[in-house]
Tab-separated table of C-alpha atoms in Angstrom:
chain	number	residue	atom	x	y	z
H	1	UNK	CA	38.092	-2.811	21.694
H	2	UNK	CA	34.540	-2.341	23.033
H	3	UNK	CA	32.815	-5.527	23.611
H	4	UNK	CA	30.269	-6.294	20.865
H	5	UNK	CA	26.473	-6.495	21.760
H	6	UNK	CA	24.377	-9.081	21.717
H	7	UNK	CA	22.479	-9.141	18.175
H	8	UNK	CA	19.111	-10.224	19.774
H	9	UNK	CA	19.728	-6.877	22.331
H	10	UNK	CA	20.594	-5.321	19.186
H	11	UNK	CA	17.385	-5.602	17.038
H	12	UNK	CA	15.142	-5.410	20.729
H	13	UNK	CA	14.072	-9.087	20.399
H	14	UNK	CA	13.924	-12.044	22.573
H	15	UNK	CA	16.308	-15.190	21.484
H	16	UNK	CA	14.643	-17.635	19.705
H	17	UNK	CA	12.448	-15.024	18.019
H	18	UNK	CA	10.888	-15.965	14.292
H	19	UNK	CA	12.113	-14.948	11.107
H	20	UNK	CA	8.827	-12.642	10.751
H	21	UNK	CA	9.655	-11.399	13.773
H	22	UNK	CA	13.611	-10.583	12.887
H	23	UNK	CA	12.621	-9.161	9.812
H	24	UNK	CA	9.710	-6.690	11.191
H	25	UNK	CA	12.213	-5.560	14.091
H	26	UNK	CA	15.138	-5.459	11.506
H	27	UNK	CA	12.719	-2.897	9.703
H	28	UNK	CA	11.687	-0.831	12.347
H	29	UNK	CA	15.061	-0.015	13.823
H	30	UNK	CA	16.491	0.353	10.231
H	31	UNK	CA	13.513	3.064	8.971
H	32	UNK	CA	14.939	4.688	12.068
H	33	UNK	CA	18.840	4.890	12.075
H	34	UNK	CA	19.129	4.748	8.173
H	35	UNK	CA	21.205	7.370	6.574
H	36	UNK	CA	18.781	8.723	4.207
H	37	UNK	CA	16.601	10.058	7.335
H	38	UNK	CA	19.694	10.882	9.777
H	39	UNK	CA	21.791	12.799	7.391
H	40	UNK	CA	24.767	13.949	9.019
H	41	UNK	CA	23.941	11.906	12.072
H	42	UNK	CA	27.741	9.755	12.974
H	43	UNK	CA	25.571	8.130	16.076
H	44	UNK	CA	22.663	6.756	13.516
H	45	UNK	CA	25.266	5.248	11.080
H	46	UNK	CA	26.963	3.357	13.478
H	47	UNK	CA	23.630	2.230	14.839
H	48	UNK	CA	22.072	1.603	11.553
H	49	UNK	CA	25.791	-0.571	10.632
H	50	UNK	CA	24.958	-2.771	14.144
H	51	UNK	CA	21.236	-3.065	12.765
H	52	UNK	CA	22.528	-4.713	9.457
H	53	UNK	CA	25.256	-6.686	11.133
H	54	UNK	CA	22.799	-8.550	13.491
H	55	UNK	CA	20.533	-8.753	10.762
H	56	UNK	CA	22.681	-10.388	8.697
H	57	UNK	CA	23.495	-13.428	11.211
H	58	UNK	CA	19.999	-13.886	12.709
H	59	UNK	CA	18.056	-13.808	8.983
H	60	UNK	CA	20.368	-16.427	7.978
H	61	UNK	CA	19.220	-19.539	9.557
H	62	UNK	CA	22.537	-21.812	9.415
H	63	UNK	CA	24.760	-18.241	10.670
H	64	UNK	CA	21.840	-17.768	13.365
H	65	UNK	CA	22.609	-21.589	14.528
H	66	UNK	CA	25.686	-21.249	14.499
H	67	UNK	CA	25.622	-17.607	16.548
H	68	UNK	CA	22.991	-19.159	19.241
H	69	UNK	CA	25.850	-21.957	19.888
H	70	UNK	CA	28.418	-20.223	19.617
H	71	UNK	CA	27.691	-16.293	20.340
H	72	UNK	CA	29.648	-14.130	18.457
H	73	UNK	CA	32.819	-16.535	18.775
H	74	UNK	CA	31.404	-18.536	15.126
H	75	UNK	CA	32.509	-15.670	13.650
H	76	UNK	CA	35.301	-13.465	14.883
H	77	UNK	CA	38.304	-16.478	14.666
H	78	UNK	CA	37.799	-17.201	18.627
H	79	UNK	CA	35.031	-20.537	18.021
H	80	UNK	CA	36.020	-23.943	18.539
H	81	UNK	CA	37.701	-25.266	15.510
H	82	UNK	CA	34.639	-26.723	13.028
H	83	UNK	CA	32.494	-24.362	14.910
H	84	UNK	CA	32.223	-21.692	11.989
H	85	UNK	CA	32.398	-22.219	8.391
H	86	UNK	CA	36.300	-23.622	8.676
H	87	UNK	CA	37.146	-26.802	9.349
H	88	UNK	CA	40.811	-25.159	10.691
H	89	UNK	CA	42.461	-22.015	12.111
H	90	UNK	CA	40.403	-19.676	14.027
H	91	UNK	CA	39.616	-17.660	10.549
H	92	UNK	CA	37.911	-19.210	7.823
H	93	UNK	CA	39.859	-22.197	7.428
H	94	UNK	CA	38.045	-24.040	3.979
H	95	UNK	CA	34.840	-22.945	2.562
H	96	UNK	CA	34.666	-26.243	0.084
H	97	UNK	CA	36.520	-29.377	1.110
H	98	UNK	CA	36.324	-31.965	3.993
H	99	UNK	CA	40.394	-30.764	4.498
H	100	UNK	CA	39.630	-27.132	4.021
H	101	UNK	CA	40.350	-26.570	0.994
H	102	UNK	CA	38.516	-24.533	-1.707
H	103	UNK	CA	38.773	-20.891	-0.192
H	104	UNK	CA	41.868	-18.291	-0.890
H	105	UNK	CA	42.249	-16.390	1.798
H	106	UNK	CA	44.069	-16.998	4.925
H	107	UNK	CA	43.102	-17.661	9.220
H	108	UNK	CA	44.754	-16.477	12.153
H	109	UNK	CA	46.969	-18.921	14.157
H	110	UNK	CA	47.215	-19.419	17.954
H	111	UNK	CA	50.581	-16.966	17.820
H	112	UNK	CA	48.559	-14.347	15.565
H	113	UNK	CA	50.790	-15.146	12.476
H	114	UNK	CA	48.081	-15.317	9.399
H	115	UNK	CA	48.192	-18.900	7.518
H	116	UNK	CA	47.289	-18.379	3.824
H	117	UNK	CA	45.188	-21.123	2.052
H	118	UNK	CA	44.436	-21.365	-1.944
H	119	UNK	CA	42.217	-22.258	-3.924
H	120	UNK	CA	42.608	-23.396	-7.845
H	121	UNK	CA	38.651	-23.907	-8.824
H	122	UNK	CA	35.500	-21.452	-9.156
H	123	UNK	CA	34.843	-19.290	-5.816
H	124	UNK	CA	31.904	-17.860	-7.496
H	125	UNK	CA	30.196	-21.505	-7.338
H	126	UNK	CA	31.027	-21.795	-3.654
H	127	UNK	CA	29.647	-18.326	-2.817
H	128	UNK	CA	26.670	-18.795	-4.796
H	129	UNK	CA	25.813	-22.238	-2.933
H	130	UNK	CA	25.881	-20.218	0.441
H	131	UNK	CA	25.079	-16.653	-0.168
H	132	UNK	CA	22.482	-17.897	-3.063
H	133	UNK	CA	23.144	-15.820	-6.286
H	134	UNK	CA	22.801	-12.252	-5.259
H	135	UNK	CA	26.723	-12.628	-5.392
H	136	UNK	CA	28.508	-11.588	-8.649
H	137	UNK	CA	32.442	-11.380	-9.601
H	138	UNK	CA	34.520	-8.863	-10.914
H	139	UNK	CA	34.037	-6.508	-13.666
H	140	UNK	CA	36.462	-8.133	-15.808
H	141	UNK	CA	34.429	-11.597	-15.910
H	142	UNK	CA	37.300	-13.469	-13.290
H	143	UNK	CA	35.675	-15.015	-10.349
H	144	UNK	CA	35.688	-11.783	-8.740
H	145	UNK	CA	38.392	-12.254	-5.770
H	146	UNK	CA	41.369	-10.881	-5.728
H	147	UNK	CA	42.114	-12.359	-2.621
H	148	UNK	CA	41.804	-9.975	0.717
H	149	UNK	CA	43.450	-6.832	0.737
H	150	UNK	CA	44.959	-6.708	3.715
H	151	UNK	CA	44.743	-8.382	7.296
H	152	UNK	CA	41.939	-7.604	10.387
H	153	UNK	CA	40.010	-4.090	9.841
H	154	UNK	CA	40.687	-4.201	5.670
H	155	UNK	CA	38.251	-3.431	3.543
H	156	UNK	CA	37.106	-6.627	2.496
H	157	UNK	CA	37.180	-8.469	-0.739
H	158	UNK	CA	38.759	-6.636	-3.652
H	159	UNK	CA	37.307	-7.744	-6.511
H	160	UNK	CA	39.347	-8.006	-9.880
H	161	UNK	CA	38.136	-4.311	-11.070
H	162	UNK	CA	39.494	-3.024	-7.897
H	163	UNK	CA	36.486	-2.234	-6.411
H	164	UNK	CA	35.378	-3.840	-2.754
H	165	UNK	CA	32.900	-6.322	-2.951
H	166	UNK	CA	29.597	-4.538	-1.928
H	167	UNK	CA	28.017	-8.069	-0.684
H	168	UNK	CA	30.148	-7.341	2.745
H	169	UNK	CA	31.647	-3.830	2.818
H	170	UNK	CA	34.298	-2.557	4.919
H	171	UNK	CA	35.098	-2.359	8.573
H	172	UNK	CA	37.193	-5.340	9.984
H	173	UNK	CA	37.064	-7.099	6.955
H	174	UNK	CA	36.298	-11.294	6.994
H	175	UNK	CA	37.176	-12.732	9.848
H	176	UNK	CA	38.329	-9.962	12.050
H	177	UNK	CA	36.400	-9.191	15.270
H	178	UNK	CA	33.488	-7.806	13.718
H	179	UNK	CA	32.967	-11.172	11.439
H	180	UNK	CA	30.711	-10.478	8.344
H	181	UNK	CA	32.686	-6.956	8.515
H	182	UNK	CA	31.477	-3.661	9.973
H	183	UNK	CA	30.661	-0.993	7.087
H	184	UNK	CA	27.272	-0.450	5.410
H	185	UNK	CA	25.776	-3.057	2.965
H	186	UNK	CA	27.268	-6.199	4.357
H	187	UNK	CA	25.403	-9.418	4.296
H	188	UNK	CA	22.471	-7.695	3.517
H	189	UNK	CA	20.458	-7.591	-0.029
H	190	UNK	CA	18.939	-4.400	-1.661
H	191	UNK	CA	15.831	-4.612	0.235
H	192	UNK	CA	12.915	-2.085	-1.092
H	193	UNK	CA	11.577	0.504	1.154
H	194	UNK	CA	8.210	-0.310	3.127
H	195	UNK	CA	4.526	1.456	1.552
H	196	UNK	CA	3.349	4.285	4.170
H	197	UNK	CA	-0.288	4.200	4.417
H	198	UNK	CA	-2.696	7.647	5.108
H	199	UNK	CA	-5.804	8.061	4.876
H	200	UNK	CA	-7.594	11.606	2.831
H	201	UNK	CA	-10.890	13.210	2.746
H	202	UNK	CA	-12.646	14.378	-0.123
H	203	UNK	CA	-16.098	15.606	-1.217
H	204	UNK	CA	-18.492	14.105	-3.441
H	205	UNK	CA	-17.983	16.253	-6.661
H	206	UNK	CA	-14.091	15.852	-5.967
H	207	UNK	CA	-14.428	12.259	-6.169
H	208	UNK	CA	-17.168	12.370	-9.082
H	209	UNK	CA	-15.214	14.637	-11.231
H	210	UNK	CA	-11.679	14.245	-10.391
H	211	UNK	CA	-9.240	16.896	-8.919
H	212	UNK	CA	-5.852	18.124	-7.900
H	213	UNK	CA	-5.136	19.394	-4.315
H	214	UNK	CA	-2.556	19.614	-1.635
H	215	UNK	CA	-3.018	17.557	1.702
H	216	UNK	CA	-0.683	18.181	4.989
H	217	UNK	CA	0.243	14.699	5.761
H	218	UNK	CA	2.696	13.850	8.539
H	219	UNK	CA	5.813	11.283	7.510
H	220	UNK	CA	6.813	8.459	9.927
H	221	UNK	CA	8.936	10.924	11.511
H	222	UNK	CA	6.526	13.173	12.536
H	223	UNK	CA	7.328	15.844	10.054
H	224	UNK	CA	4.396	17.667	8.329
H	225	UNK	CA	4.665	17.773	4.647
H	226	UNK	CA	2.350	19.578	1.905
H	227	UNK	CA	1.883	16.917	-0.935
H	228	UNK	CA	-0.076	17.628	-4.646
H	229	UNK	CA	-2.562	14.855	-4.956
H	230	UNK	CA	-4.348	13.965	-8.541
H	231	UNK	CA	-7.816	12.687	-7.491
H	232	UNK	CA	-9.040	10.815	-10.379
H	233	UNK	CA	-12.598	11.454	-11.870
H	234	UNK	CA	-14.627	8.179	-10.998
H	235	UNK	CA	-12.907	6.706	-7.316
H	236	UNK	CA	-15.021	5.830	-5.193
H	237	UNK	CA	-14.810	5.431	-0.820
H	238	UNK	CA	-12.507	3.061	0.367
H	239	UNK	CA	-9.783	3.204	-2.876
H	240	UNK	CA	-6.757	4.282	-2.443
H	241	UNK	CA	-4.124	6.271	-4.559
H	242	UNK	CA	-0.747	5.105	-5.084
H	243	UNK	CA	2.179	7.712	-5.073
H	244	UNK	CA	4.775	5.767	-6.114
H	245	UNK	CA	8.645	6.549	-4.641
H	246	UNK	CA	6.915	8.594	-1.668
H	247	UNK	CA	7.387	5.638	1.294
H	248	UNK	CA	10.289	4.562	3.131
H	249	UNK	CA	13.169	4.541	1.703
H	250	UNK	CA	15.386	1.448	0.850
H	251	UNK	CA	18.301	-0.204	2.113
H	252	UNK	CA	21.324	-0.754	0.479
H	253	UNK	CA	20.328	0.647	-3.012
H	254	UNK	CA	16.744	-0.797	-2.996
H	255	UNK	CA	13.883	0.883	-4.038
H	256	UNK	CA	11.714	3.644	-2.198
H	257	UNK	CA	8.244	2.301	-1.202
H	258	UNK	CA	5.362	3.883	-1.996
H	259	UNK	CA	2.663	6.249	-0.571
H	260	UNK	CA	-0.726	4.628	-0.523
H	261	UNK	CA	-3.759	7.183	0.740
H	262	UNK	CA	-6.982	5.865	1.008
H	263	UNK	CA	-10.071	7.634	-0.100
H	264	UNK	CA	-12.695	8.787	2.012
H	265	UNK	CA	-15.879	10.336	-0.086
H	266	UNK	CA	-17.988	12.485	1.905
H	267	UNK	CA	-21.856	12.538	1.048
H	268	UNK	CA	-24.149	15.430	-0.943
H	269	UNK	CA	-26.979	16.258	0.334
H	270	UNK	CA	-29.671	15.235	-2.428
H	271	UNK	CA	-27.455	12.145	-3.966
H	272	UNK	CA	-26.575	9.138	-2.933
H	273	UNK	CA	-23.750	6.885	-4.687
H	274	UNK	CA	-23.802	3.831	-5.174
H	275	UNK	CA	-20.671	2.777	-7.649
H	276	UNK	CA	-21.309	4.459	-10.840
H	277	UNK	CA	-24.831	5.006	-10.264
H	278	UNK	CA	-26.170	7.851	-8.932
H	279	UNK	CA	-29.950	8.294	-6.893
H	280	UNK	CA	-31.583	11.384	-5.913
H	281	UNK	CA	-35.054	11.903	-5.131
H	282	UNK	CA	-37.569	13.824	-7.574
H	283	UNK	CA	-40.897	15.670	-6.026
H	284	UNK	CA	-43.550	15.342	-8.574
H	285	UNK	CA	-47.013	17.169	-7.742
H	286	UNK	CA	-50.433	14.651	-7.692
H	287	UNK	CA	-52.137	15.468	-10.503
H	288	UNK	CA	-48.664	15.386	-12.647
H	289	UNK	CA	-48.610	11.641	-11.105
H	290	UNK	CA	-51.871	11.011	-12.268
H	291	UNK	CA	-52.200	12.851	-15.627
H	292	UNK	CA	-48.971	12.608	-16.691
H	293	UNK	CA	-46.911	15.529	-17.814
H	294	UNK	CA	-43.339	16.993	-17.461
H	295	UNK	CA	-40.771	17.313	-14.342
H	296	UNK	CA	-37.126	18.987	-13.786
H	297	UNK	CA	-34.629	16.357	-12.657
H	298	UNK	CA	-30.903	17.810	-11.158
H	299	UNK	CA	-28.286	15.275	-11.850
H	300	UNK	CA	-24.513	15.763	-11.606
H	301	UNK	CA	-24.541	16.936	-15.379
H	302	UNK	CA	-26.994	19.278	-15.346
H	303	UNK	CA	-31.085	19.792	-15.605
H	304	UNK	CA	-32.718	17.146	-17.293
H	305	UNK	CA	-36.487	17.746	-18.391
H	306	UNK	CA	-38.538	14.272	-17.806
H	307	UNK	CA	-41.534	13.054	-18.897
H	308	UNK	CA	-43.753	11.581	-16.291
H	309	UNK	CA	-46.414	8.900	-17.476
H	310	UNK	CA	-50.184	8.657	-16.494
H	311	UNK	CA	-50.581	6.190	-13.197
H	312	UNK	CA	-46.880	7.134	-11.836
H	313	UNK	CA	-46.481	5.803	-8.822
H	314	UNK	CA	-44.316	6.697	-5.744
H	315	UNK	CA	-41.063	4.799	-5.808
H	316	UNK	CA	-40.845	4.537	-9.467
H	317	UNK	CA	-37.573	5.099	-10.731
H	318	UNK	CA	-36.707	6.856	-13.737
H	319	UNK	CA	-33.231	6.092	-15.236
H	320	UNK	CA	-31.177	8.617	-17.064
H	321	UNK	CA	-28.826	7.242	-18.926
H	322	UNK	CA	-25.014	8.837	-19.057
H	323	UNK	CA	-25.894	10.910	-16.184
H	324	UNK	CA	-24.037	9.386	-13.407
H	325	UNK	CA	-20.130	8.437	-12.212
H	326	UNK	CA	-17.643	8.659	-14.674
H	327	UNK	CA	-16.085	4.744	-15.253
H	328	UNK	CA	-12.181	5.177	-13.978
H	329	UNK	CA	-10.871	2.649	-16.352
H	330	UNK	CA	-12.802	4.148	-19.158
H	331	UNK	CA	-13.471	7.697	-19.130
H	332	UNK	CA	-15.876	7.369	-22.078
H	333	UNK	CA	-18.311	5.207	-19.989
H	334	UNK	CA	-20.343	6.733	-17.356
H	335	UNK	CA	-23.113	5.308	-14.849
H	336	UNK	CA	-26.760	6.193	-14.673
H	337	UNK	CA	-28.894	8.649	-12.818
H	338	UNK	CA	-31.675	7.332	-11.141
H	339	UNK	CA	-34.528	9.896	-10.302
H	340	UNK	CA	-36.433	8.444	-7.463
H	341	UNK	CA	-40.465	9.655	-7.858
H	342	UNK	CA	-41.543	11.059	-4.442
H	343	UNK	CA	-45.605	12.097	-4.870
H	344	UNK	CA	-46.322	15.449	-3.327
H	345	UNK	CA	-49.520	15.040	-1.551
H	346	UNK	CA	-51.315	18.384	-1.697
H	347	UNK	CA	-51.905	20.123	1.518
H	348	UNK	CA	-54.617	22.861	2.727
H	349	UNK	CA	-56.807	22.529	0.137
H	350	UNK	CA	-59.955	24.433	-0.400
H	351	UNK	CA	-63.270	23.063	-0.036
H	352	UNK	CA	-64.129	23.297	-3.469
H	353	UNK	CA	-60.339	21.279	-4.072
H	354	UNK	CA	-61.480	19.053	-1.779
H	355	UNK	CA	-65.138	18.265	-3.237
H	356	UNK	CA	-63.462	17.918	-6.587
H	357	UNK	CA	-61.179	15.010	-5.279
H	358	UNK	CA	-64.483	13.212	-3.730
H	359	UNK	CA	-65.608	13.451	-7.221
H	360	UNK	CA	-62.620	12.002	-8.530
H	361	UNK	CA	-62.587	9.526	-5.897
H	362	UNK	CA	-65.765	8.285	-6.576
H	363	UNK	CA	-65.437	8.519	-10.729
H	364	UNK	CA	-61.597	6.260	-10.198
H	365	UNK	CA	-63.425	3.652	-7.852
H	366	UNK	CA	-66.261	3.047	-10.664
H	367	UNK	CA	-63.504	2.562	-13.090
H	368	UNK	CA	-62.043	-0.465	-10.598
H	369	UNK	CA	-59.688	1.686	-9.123
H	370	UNK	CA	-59.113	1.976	-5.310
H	371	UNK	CA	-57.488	4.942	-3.650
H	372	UNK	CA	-57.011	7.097	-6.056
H	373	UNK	CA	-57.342	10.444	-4.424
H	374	UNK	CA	-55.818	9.451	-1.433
H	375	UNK	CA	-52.082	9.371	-2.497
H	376	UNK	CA	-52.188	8.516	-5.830
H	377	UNK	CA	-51.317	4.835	-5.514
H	378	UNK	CA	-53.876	2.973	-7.755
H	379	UNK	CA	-51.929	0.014	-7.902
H	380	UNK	CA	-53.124	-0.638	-11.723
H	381	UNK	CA	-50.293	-1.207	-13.367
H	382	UNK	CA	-52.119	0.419	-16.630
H	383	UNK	CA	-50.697	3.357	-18.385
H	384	UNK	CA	-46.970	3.940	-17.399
H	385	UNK	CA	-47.646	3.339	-13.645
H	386	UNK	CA	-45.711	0.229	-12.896
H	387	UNK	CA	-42.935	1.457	-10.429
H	388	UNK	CA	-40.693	-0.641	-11.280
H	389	UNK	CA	-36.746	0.453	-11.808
H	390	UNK	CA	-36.194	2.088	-15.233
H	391	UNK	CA	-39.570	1.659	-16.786
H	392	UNK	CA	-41.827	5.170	-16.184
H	393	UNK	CA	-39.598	7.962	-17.224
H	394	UNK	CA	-36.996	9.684	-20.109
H	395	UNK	CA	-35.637	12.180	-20.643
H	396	UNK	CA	-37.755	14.781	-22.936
């Protein structure tokens, strides 16, 4: 029989390593053997079965005590006696009592003869105390042991519906060389499949509206896939979408993780985001600034016609209301569009333009304004021209 390999060697660890760091190298070598992704693959089973084995002793921290005194000797009958969980034989010789008592089963003697030991009371109790309660009896409501089926490389417990007990599998069966047994399963938990994280790229009206494409996204394996994404109306950069049952897959029955791709929103020229809200600049001419009058604003939605107060000044915002980012928890909410004022300055005017403005200049300074003509930034707070957020415009 090939001599078994250290379980530290096994998950690529150094002894005395953490239980983090068991269970993230316990992970990483089981994503890659497991028999969901190596289908067909005799080499990656067997791997995948030493995986779990060493797992199984060095997540445990009273059968990872025991295995750093006692190697692999604790548990395949060759320890010291009251070196593994006996207090006689070189089996299991007494889960329960101080005399060995309180297991049914049997241990190997010193001329390989097989002493059998009984046990009257409730093995579930005993299991549960060690194994915690992830343990459950037989289908028929007995304590679930039928005793072992047979003697080194059995199939392990045979419960009272006939069935082997899943909590430890097959192989050697308990107690022969390979200890906790050597099949699939054993002394290992239905553990859930870990989340795969990706990142995806989409524009601004994707994001604002909501969509459904296809992204090529590589798997942990390297292998390109096509997937059909639903980009919900409202998400904003940085969120992420959660396909659920698209991650790693579980061991021994537990659930497949999920696929979690994080949003990336790219920009549009002319907007700018900023959660529901939406800003975008508005070019007004002077005179519609100073008089007053009506302006064009583009939102998401549509053309909006505005009315623009007297005294407008640069900077003013003018809040649309319903106009923006549709809420995601609430699709009949929506954010506001902000039209930013920007004052066209006019250019290349004529001299008898320009004369007029020196008129107007002159006529706005003997009414107590100051600069007037020059941008159109009287700083009189007067007749719609305060420039503060939300308080100069609506929609006509």
């Amino acid at each position: 029989m090939a001599s078994k390999r250290d379980y530290y060697e096994v998950l690529g660890i150094k002894k005395g390593a953490s239980q983090s760091e068991i269970k993230k190298a316990y992970r990483k070598m089981a994503k890659k053997y497991h028999p969901d992704t190596n289908a067909g693959d005799e080499a990656a089973a067997e791997k995948f079965k030493e995986v779990s084995e060493a797992y199984s002793i060095l997540n445990d921290p009273e059968k990872k005590k025991l295995y750093d005194q006692f190697g692999h000797a604790a548990f395949d009958g060759t320890g010291q006696p009251g070196g593994g969980y006996g207090a006689g034989g070189s089996g299991f010789g007494g889960f329960g009592g101080a005399g060995g008592s309180g297991f049914s089963g049997f241990s190997q003697g010193p001329d390989g003869s097989y002493q059998e030991y009984h046990f009257d009371g409730n093995m579930d109790d005993i299991l549960k105390d060690i194994f915690g309660h992830g343990f459950s009896g037989g289908a028929s409501g007995s304590s679930g042991f039928g005793g072992f089926s047979g003697s080194s490389g059995a199939s392990g417990f045979s419960g009272s519906s006939g069935k082997g007990f899943s909590g430890f599998g097959g192989g050697s069966g308990f107690g022969g060389a390979s200890g906790f047994g050597g099949g699939a399963g054993y002394g290992s938990f239905p553990q859930d499949g870990d989340n795969v994280n990706a990142d995806i790229n989409v524009s601004f009206d994707e994001a604002a509206f909501g969509s459904d494409r296809y992204f090529d996204l590589k798997d942990p394996s390297g292998k390109k896939q096509s997937i059909k994404v639903h980009i919900p109306a409202g998400i904003d950069d940085g969120q992420s979408i959660r396909l659920r049952g698209k991650g790693m897959p579980g061991a021994n029955g537990g659930k497949t993780g999920d696929l979690m791709l994080k949003v990336h929103v790219a920009s549009r020229p002319g907007f700018e985001r900023k959660g529901m809200d939406v800003y975008a600049p508005v070019r007004i001419p002077f005179s519609t600034a100073v008089l007053g009058g009506k302006v064009e604003v583009q939102t998401l939605r549509g053309r909006v016609k505005c009315t623009i107060k007297p005294g407008t000044q640069s900077g003013t915002k003018l809040r649309l209301r319903d106009k923006g980012i549709v809420s995601m928890k609430d699709p009949s909410k929506f954010g506001c569009h902000y039209a930013v004022v920007e004052i066209d300055v006019p250019r290349n005017l004529s001299d008898e333009a320009k004369q007029k403005l020196v008129e107007f200049d002159r006529a706005a300074q003997a009414c107590g304004a100051s600069g007037g003509a020059a941008g159109g930034n009287s700083g009189r707070p007067g007749a719609g021209g305060s420039g503060k957020s939300g308080g100069s415009g609506r929609a006509a």
